[in-house]
mmCIF file of C-alpha atoms in Angstrom:
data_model
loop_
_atom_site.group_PDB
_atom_site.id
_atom_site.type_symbol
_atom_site.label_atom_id
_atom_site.label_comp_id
_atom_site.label_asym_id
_atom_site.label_seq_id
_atom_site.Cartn_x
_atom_site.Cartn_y
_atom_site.Cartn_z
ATOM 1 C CA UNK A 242 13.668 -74.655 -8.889
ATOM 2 C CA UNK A 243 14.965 -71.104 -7.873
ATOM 3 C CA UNK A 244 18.278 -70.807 -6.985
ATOM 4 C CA UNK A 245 19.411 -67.755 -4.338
ATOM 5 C CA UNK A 246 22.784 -65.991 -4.886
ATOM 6 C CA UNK A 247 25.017 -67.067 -1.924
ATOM 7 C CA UNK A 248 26.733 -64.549 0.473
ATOM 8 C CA UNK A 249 29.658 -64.580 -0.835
ATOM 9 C CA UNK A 250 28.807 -63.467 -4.559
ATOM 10 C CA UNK A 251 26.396 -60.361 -3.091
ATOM 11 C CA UNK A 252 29.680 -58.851 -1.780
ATOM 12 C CA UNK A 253 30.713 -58.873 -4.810
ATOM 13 C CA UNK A 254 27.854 -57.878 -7.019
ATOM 14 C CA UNK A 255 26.016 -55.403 -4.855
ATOM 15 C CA UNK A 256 28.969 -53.260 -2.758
ATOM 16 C CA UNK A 257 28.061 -50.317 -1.061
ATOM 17 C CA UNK A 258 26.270 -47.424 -2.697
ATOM 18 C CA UNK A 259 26.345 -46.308 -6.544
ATOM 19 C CA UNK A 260 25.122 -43.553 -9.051
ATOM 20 C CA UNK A 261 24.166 -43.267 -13.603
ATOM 21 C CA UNK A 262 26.517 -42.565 -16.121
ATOM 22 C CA UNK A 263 25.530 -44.480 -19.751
ATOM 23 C CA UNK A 264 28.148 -47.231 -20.939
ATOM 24 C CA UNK A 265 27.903 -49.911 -23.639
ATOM 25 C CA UNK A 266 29.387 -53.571 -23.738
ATOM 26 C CA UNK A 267 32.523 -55.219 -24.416
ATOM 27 C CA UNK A 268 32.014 -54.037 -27.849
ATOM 28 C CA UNK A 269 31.937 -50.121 -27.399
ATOM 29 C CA UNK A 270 32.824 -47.332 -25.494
ATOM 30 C CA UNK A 271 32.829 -46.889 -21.966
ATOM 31 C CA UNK A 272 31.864 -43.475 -20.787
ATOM 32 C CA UNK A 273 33.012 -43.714 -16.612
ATOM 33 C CA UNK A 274 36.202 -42.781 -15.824
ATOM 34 C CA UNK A 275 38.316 -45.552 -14.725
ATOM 35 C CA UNK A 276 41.489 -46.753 -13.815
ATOM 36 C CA UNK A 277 43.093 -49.410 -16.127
ATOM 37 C CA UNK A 278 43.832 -52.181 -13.255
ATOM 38 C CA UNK A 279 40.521 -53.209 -12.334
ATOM 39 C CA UNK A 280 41.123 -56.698 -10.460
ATOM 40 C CA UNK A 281 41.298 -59.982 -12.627
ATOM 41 C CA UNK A 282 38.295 -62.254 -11.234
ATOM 42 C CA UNK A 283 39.651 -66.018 -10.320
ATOM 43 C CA UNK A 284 38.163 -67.879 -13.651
ATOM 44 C CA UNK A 285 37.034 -70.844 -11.267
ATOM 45 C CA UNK A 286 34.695 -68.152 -9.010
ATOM 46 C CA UNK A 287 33.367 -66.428 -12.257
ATOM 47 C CA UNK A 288 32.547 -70.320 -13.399
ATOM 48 C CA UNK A 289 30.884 -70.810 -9.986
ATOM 49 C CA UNK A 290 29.205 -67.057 -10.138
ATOM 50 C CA UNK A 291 27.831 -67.837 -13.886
ATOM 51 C CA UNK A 292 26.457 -71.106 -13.278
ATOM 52 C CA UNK A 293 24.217 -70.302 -9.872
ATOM 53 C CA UNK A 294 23.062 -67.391 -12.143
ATOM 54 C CA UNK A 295 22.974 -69.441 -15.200
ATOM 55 C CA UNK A 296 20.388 -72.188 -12.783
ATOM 56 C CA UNK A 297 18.452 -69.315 -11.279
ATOM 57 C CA UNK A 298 17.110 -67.496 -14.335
ATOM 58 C CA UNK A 299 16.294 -71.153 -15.941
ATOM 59 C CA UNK A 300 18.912 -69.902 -19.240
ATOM 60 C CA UNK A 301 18.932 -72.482 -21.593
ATOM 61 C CA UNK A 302 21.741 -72.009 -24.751
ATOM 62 C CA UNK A 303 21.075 -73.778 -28.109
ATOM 63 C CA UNK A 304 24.810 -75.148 -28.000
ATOM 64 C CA UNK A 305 28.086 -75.058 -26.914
ATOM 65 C CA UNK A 306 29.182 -72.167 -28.993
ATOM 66 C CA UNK A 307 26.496 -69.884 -27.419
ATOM 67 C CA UNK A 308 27.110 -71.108 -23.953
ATOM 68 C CA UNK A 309 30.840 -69.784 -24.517
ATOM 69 C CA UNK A 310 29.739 -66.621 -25.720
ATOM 70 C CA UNK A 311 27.493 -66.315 -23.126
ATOM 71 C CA UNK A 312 30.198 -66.687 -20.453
ATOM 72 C CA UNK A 313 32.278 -64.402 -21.603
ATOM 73 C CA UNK A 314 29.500 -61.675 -21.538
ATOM 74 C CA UNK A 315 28.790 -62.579 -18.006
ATOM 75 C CA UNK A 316 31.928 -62.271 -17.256
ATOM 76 C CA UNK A 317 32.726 -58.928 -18.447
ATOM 77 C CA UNK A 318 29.164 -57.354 -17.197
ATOM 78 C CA UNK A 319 30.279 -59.240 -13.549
ATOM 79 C CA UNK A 320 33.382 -57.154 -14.100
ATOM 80 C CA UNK A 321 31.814 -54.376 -14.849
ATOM 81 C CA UNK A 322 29.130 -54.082 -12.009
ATOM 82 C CA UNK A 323 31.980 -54.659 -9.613
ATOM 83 C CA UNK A 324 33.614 -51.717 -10.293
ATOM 84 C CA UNK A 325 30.759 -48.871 -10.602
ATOM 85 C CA UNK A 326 29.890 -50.378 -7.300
ATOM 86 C CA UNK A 327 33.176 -49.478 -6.398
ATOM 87 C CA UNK A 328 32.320 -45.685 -6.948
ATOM 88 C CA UNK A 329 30.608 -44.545 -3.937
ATOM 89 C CA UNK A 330 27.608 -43.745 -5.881
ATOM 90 C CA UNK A 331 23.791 -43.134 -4.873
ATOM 91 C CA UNK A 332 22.587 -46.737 -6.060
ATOM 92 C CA UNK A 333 23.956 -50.275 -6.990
ATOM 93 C CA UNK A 334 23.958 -52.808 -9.594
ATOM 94 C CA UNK A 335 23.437 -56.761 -9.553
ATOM 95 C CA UNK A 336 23.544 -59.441 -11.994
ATOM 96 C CA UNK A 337 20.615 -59.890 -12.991
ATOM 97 C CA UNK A 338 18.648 -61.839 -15.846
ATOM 98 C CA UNK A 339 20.262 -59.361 -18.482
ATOM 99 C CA UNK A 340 23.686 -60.429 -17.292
ATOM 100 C CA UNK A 341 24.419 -62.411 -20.520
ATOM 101 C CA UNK A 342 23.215 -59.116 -22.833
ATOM 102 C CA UNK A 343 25.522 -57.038 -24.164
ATOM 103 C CA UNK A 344 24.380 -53.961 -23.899
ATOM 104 C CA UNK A 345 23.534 -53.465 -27.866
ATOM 105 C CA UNK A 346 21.580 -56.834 -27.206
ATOM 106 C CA UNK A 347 19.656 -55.617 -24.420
ATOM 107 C CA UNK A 348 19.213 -52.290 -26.166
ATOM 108 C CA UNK A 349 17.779 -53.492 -29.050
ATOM 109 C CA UNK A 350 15.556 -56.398 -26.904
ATOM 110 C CA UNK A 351 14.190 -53.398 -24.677
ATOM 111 C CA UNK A 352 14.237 -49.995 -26.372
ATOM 112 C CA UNK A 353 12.555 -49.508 -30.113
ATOM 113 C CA UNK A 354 11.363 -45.861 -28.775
ATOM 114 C CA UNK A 355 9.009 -43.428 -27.902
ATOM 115 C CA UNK A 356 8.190 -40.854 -29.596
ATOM 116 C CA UNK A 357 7.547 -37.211 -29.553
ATOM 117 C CA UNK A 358 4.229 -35.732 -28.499
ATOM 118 C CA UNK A 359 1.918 -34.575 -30.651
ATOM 119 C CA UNK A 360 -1.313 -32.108 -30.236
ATOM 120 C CA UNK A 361 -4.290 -33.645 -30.127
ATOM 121 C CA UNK A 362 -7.869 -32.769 -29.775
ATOM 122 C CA UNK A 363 -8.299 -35.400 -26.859
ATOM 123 C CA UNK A 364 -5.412 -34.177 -24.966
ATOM 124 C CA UNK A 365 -5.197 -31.024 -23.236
ATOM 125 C CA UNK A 366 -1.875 -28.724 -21.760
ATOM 126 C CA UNK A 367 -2.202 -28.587 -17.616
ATOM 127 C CA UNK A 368 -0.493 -25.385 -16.762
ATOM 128 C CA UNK A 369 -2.561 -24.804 -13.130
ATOM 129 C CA UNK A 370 -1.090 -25.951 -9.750
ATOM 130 C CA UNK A 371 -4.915 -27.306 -8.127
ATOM 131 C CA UNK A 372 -3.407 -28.385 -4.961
ATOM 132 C CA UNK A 373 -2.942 -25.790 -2.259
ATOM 133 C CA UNK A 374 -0.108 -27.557 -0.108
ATOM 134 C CA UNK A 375 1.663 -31.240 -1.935
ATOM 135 C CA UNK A 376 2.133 -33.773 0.446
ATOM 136 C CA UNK A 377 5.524 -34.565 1.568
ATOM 137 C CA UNK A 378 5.578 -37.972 0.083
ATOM 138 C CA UNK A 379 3.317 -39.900 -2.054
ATOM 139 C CA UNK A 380 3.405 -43.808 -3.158
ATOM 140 C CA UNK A 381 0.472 -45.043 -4.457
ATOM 141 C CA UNK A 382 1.411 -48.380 -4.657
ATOM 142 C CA UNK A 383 0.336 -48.023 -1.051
ATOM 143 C CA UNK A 384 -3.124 -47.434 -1.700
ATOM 144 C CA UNK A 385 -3.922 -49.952 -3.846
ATOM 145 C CA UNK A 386 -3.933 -47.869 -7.157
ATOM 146 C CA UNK A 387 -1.209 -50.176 -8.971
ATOM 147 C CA UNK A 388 -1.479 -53.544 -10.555
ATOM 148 C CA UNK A 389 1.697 -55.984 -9.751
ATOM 149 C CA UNK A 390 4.873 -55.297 -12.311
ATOM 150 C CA UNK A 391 4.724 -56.779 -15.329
ATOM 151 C CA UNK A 392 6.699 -58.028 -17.578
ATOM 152 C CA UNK A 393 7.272 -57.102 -21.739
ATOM 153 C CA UNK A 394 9.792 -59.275 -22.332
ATOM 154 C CA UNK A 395 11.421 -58.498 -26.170
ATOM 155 C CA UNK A 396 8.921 -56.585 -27.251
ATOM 156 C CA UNK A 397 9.408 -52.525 -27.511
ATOM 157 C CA UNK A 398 5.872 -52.292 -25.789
ATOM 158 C CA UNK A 399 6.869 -50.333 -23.136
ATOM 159 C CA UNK A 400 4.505 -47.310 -24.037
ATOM 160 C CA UNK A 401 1.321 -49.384 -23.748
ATOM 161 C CA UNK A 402 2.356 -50.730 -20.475
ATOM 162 C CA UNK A 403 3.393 -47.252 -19.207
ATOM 163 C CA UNK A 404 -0.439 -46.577 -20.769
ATOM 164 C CA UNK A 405 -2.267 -49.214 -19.140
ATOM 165 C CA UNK A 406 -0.503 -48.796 -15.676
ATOM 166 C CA UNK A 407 -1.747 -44.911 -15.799
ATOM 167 C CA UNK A 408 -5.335 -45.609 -17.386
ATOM 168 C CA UNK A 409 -5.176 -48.713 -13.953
ATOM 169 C CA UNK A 410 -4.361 -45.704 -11.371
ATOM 170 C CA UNK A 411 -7.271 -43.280 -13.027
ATOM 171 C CA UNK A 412 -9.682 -45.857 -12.875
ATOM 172 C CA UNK A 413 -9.307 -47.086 -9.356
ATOM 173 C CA UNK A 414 -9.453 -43.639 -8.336
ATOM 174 C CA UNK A 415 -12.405 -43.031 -9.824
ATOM 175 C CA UNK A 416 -14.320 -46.561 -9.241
ATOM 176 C CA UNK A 417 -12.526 -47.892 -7.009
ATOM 177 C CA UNK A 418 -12.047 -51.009 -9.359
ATOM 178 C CA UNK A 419 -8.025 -52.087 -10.062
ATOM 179 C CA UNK A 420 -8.557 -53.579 -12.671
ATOM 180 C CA UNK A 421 -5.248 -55.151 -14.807
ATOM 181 C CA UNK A 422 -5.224 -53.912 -18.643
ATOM 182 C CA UNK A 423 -4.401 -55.157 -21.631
ATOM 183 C CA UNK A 424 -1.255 -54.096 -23.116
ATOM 184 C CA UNK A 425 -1.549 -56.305 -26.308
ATOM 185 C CA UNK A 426 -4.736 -55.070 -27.321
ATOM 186 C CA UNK A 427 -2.346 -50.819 -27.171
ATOM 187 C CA UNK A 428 0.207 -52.994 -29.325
ATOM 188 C CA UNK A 429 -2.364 -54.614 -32.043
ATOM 189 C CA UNK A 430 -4.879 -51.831 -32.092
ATOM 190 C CA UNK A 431 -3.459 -48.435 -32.298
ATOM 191 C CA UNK A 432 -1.420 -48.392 -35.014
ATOM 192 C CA UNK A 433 -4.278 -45.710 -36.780
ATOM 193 C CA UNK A 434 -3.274 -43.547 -34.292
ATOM 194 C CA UNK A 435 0.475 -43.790 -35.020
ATOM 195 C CA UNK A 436 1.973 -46.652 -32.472
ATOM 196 C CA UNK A 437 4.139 -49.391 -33.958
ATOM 197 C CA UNK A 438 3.520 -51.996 -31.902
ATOM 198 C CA UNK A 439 6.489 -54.133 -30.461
ATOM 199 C CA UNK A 440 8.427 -51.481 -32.632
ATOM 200 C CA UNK A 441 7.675 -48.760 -30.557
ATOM 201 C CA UNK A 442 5.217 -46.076 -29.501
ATOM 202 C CA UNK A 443 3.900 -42.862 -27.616
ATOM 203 C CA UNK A 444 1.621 -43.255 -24.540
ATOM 204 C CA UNK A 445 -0.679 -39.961 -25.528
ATOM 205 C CA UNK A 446 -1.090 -41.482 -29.208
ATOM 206 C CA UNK A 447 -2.561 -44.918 -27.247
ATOM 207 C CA UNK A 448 -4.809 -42.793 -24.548
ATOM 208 C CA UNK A 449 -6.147 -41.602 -28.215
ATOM 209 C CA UNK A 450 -6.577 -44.838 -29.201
ATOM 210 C CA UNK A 451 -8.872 -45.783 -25.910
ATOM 211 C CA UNK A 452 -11.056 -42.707 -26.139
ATOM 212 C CA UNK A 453 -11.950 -43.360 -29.566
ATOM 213 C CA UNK A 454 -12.536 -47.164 -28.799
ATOM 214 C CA UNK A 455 -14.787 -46.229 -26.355
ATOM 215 C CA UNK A 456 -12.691 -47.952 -23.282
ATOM 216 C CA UNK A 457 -9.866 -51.080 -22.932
ATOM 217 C CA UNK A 458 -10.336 -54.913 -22.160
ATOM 218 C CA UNK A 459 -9.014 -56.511 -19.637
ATOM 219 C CA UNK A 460 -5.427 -58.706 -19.128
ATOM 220 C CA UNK A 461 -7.882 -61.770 -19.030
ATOM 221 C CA UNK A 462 -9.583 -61.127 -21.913
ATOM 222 C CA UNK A 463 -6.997 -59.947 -24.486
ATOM 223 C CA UNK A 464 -3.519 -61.628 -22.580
ATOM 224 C CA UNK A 465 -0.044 -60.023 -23.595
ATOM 225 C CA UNK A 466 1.730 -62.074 -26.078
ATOM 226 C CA UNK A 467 5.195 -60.376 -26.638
ATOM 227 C CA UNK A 468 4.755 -59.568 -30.230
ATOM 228 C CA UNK A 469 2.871 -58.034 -32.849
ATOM 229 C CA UNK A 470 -0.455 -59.484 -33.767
ATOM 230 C CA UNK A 471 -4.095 -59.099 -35.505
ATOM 231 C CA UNK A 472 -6.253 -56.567 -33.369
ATOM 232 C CA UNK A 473 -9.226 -58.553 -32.109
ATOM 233 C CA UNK A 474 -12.453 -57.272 -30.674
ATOM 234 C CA UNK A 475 -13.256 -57.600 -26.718
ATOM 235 C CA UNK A 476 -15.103 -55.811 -24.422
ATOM 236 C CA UNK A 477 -13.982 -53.002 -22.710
ATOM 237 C CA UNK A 478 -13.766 -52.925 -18.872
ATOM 238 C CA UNK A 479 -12.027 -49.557 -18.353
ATOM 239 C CA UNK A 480 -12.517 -45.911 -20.637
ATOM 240 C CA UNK A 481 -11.086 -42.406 -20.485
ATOM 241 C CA UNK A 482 -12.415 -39.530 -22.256
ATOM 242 C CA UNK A 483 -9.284 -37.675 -22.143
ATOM 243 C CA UNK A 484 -6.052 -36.964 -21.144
ATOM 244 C CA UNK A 485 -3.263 -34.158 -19.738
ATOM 245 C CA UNK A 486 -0.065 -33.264 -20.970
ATOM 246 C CA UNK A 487 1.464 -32.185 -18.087
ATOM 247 C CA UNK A 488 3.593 -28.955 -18.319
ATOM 248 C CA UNK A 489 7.248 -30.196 -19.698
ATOM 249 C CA UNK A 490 10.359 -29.867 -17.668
ATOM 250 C CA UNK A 491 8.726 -28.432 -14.611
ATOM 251 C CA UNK A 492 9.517 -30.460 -11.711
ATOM 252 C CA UNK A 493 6.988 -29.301 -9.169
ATOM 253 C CA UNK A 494 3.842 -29.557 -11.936
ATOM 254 C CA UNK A 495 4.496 -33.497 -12.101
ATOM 255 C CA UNK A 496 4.486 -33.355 -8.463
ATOM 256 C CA UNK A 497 1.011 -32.000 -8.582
ATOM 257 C CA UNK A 498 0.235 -34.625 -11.003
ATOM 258 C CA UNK A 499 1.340 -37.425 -9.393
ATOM 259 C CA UNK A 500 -0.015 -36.037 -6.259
ATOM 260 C CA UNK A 501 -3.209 -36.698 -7.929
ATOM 261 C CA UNK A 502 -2.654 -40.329 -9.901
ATOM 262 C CA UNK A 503 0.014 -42.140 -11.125
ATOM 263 C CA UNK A 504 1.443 -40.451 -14.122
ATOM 264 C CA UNK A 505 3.344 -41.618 -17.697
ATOM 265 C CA UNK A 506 6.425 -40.532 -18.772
ATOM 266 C CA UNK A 507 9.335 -41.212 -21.106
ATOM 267 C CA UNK A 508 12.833 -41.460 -20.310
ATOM 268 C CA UNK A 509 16.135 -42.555 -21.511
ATOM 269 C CA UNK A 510 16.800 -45.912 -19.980
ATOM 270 C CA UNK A 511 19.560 -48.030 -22.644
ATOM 271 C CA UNK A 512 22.856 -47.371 -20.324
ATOM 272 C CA UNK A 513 24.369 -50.154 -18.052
ATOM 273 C CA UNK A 514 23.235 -48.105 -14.997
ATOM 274 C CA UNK A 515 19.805 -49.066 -16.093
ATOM 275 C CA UNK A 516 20.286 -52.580 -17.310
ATOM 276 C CA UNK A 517 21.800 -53.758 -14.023
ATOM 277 C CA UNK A 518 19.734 -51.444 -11.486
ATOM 278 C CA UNK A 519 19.667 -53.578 -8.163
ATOM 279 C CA UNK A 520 18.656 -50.512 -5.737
ATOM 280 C CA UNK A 521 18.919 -47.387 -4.459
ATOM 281 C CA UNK A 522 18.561 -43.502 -6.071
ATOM 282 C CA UNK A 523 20.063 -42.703 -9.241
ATOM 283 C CA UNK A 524 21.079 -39.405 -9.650
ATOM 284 C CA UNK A 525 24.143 -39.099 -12.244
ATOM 285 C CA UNK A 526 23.648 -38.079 -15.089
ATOM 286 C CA UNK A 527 21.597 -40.664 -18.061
ATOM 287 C CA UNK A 528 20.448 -38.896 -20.740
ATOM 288 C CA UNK A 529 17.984 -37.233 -22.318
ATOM 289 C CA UNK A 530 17.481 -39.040 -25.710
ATOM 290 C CA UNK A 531 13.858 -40.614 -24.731
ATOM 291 C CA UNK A 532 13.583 -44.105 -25.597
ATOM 292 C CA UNK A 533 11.659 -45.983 -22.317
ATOM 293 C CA UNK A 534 7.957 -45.164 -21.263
ATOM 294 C CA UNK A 535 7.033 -45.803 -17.591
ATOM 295 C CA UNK A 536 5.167 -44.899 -14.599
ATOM 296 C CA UNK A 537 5.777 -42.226 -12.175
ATOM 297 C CA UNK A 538 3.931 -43.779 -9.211
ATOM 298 C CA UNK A 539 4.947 -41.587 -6.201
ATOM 299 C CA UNK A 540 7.844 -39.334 -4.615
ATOM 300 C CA UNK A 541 9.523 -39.121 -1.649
ATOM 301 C CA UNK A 542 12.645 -38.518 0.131
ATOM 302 C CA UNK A 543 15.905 -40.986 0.587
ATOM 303 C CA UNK A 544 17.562 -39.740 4.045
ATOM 304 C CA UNK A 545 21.163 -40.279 2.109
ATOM 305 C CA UNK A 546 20.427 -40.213 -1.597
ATOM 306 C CA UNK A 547 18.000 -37.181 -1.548
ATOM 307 C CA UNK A 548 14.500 -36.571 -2.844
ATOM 308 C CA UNK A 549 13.415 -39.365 -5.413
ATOM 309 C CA UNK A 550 10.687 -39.889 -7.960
ATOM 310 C CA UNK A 551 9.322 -43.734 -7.741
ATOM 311 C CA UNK A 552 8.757 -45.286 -11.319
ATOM 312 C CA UNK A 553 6.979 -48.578 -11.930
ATOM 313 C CA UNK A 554 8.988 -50.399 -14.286
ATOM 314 C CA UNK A 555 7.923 -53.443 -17.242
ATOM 315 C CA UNK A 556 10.850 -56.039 -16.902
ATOM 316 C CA UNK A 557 9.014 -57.790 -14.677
ATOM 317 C CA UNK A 558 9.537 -57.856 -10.476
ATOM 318 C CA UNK A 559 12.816 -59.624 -10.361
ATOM 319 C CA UNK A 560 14.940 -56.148 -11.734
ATOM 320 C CA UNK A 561 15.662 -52.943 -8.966
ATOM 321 C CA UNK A 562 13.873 -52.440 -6.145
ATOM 322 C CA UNK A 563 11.116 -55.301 -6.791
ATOM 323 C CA UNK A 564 10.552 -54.315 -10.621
ATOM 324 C CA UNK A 565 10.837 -50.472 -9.484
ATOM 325 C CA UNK A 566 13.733 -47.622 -9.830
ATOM 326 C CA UNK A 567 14.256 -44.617 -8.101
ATOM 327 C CA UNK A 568 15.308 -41.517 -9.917
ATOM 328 C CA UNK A 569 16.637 -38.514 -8.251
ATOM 329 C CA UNK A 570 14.630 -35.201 -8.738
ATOM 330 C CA UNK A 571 14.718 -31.412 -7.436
ATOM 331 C CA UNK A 572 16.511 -28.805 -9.238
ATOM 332 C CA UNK A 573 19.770 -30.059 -9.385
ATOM 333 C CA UNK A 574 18.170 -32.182 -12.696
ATOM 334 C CA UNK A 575 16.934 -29.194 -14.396
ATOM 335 C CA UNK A 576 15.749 -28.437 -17.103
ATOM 336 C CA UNK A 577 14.884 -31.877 -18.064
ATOM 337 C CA UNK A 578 15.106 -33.829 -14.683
ATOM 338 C CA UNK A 579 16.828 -37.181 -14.442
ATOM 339 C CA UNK A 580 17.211 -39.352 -17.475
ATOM 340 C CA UNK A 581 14.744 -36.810 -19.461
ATOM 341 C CA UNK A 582 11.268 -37.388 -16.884
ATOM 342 C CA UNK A 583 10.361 -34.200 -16.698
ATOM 343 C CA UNK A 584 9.784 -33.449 -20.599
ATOM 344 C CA UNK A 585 6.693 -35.858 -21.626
ATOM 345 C CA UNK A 586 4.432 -36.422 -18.553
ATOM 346 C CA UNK A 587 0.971 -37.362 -19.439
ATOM 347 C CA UNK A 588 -2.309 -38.829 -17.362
ATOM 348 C CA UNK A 589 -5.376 -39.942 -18.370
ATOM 349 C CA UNK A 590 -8.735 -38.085 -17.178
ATOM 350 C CA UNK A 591 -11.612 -41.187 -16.296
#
C-alpha cells in the first residue's frame, strides 16, 4: 500500500523556494553557511515523520540495530532539508527514498563515474549552428520522443541509461518508433570499448559499442538487472551509425542540439542538493567534477528561477519533478554551465 505524506510534514520538508551548494552527511563537512541554532525537531514528530516515510517507500531493515541507525540518518537529513529550505533558494528538497543514505552511502550506491571523452573514428566534433532562429522553448517529452523514467537502482549504470534515452529520442525522430532500450545489454556488452559496467562508464564509448554491434535490443528482450552480468546475444531493434560531440562549454551549441533531439551529458550530481531534489531550478553552484550521465531533454524559461535546461533523470519517477531536474543555464554558468553540463554533450546520428 502507498502511503501519502500528510500536510503537516510537507510544511516542513518542502518550504518555500531553494538553490545547490554540495554537502556530505552527518559524517563530513558541510559546505552552506549556517547558523549554529538550527531548531531541535520534537523526537515524537521525527518518530511519526520516519515511520509514514519508513511505510511509503516499503523499507524493510534486517534488525533492530539497523533500524536505529537508520533513524538517526533520517533524522539528521530531515534536519537538514529543513534548513536549506529555509534559504530562499531557486528550488527545494523533500525526503525522499534516499532519506536513510548518508550521503557517502548514496554516493557510492549512485555515482562510480563517467569518464572523459575520447576521439573516436565514429564520433565527430559539431562546431556549426544549422538552425537559423532556436525556438524559445523546447521539451520533447511533449512530443513523444522520451520513454517513461527509469530506474538504475545501485548500479553506476547511469551512462548507458543516459545512452539509451538519447539513441530512444534519435530513433523516434527518425522512424517514428519509441521504442524502450536496453540498458543491461550497454552494461554487459561494452566493456571492449572501455565501459565498466555497474562500475561506471562514458556514453560516447557505448554509442561505439552500438555502431559496431550493428544496432541495440530492446527493454523486453534483454531486461535491466541492476548488476553486472554475461553479455548475451539478441536482436537489435534500434542502430546508429554515428554520433556528435557537441562543442564543450558553449551554452547556445547544446541549445542547437537539443533543439534537434534529446542530447547526453555528464554532470556532477553527489551533493545533498541533488540527493534530495523535490522541485524547482537549481542554479547555485554544484560542481564540476563529472560523475552522473543524463539526458538533456528540452529548455525553457522559469518566470522566477530563470532560463532552465530540463534533464531526464535514472532514479526512477518518484525523485524531483516526476524523475526530472531542472538546471539553471545562460551565461551566468559559464564556462562550464551548471553542475559541469556544458563540457561533454554528445547525440547519436540514426
Amino acid at each position: 500500500m502507498k502511503f501519502l505524506i500528510p500536510l503537516f510534514f510537507l510544511s516542513y520538508a518542502f518550504a518555500d523556494k531553494v538553490n545547490t551548494r554540495s554537502a556530505i552527511g552527518p559524517t563530513g563537512n558541510d559546505d552552506v553557511n549556517r547558523d549554529d541554532d538550527i531548531p531541535v525537531l520534537e523526537e515524537t514528530r521525527i518518530e511519526q515523520v520516519f515511520q509514514e516515510w519508513y511505510m511509503k517507500y516499503e523499507k524493510n531493515y534486517q534488525n533492530a540495530l539497523e533500524y536505529r541507525y537508520r533513524y538517526a540518518v533520517f533524522s539528521y537529513n530531515y534536519a537538514e532539508i529543513q534548513y536549506r529550505n529555509s534559504l530562499n533558494r531557486t528550488f527545494t528538497l523533500g525526503l525522499n527514498k534516499f532519506a536513510d543514505l548518508t550521503n557517502e552511502e548514496f554516493r557510492a550506491s549512485h555515482h562510480s563515474g563517467v569518464y572523459q571523452q575520447s576521439n573516436s573514428k565514429y564520433g565527430k566534433m559539431s562546431h556549426k549552428m544549422y538552425m537559423r532562429n532556436l525556438p524559445e522553448q523546447v521539451d520533447w517529452t511533449q512530443k513523444g520522443a522520451v520513454t517513461p523514467v527509469k530506474n538504475q537502482g545501485q548500479c553506476g549504470s547511469c551512462w548507458a541509461f543516459s545512452t539509451t534515452g538519447s539513441i530512444e529520442g534519435a530513433w523516434f525522430l527518425a522512424t517514428g518508433q519509441l521504442v524502450s532500450l536496453s540498458e543491461q545489454q550497454l552494461v554487459d556488452c561494452s566493456t571492449a570499448e572501455g565501459n565498466q559496467g555497474c562500475n561506471g562508464g562514458i556514453m560516447d564509448k557505448a554509442f561505439e559499442y552500438v555502431i559496431k554491434n550493428g544496432g541495440i535490443c530492446s527493454e523486453g528482450e534483454y531486461p535491466y538487472m541492476a548488476q553486472n552480468s554475461n553479455c548475451t546475444v539478441c536482436k537489435p531493434v534500434a542502430k546508429i551509425h554515428s554520433y556528435v560531440d557537441v562543442q564543450p562549454n558553449n551554452d547556445t551549441a547544446l541549445m542547437f542540439a537539443v533543439a534537434q533531439q534529446p542530447v547526453s551529458v555528464a554532470v556532477e550530481a553527489d551533493g545533498l542538493d541533488w540527493q534530495f531534489y523535490f522541485g524547482g531550478v537549481v542554479t547555485d553552484s554544484c560542481g564540476t567534477n563529472l560523475d552522473h550521465g543524463v539526458l538533456v531533454v528540452g529548455y525553457g524559461n522559469d518566470t522566477q528561477a530563470g532560463p532552465y535546461w530540463k534533464v531526464k533523470n535514472s532514479w526512477g519517477q518518484t525523485w524531483g519533478e516526476d524523475g526530472y531536474i531542472r538546471l539553471g543555464r545562460g551565461a551566468k554558468f559559464d564556462p562550464n554551465g551548471e553542475c559541469g553540463i556544458l563540457m561533454q554533450p554528445s547525440y547519436p546520428v540514426v
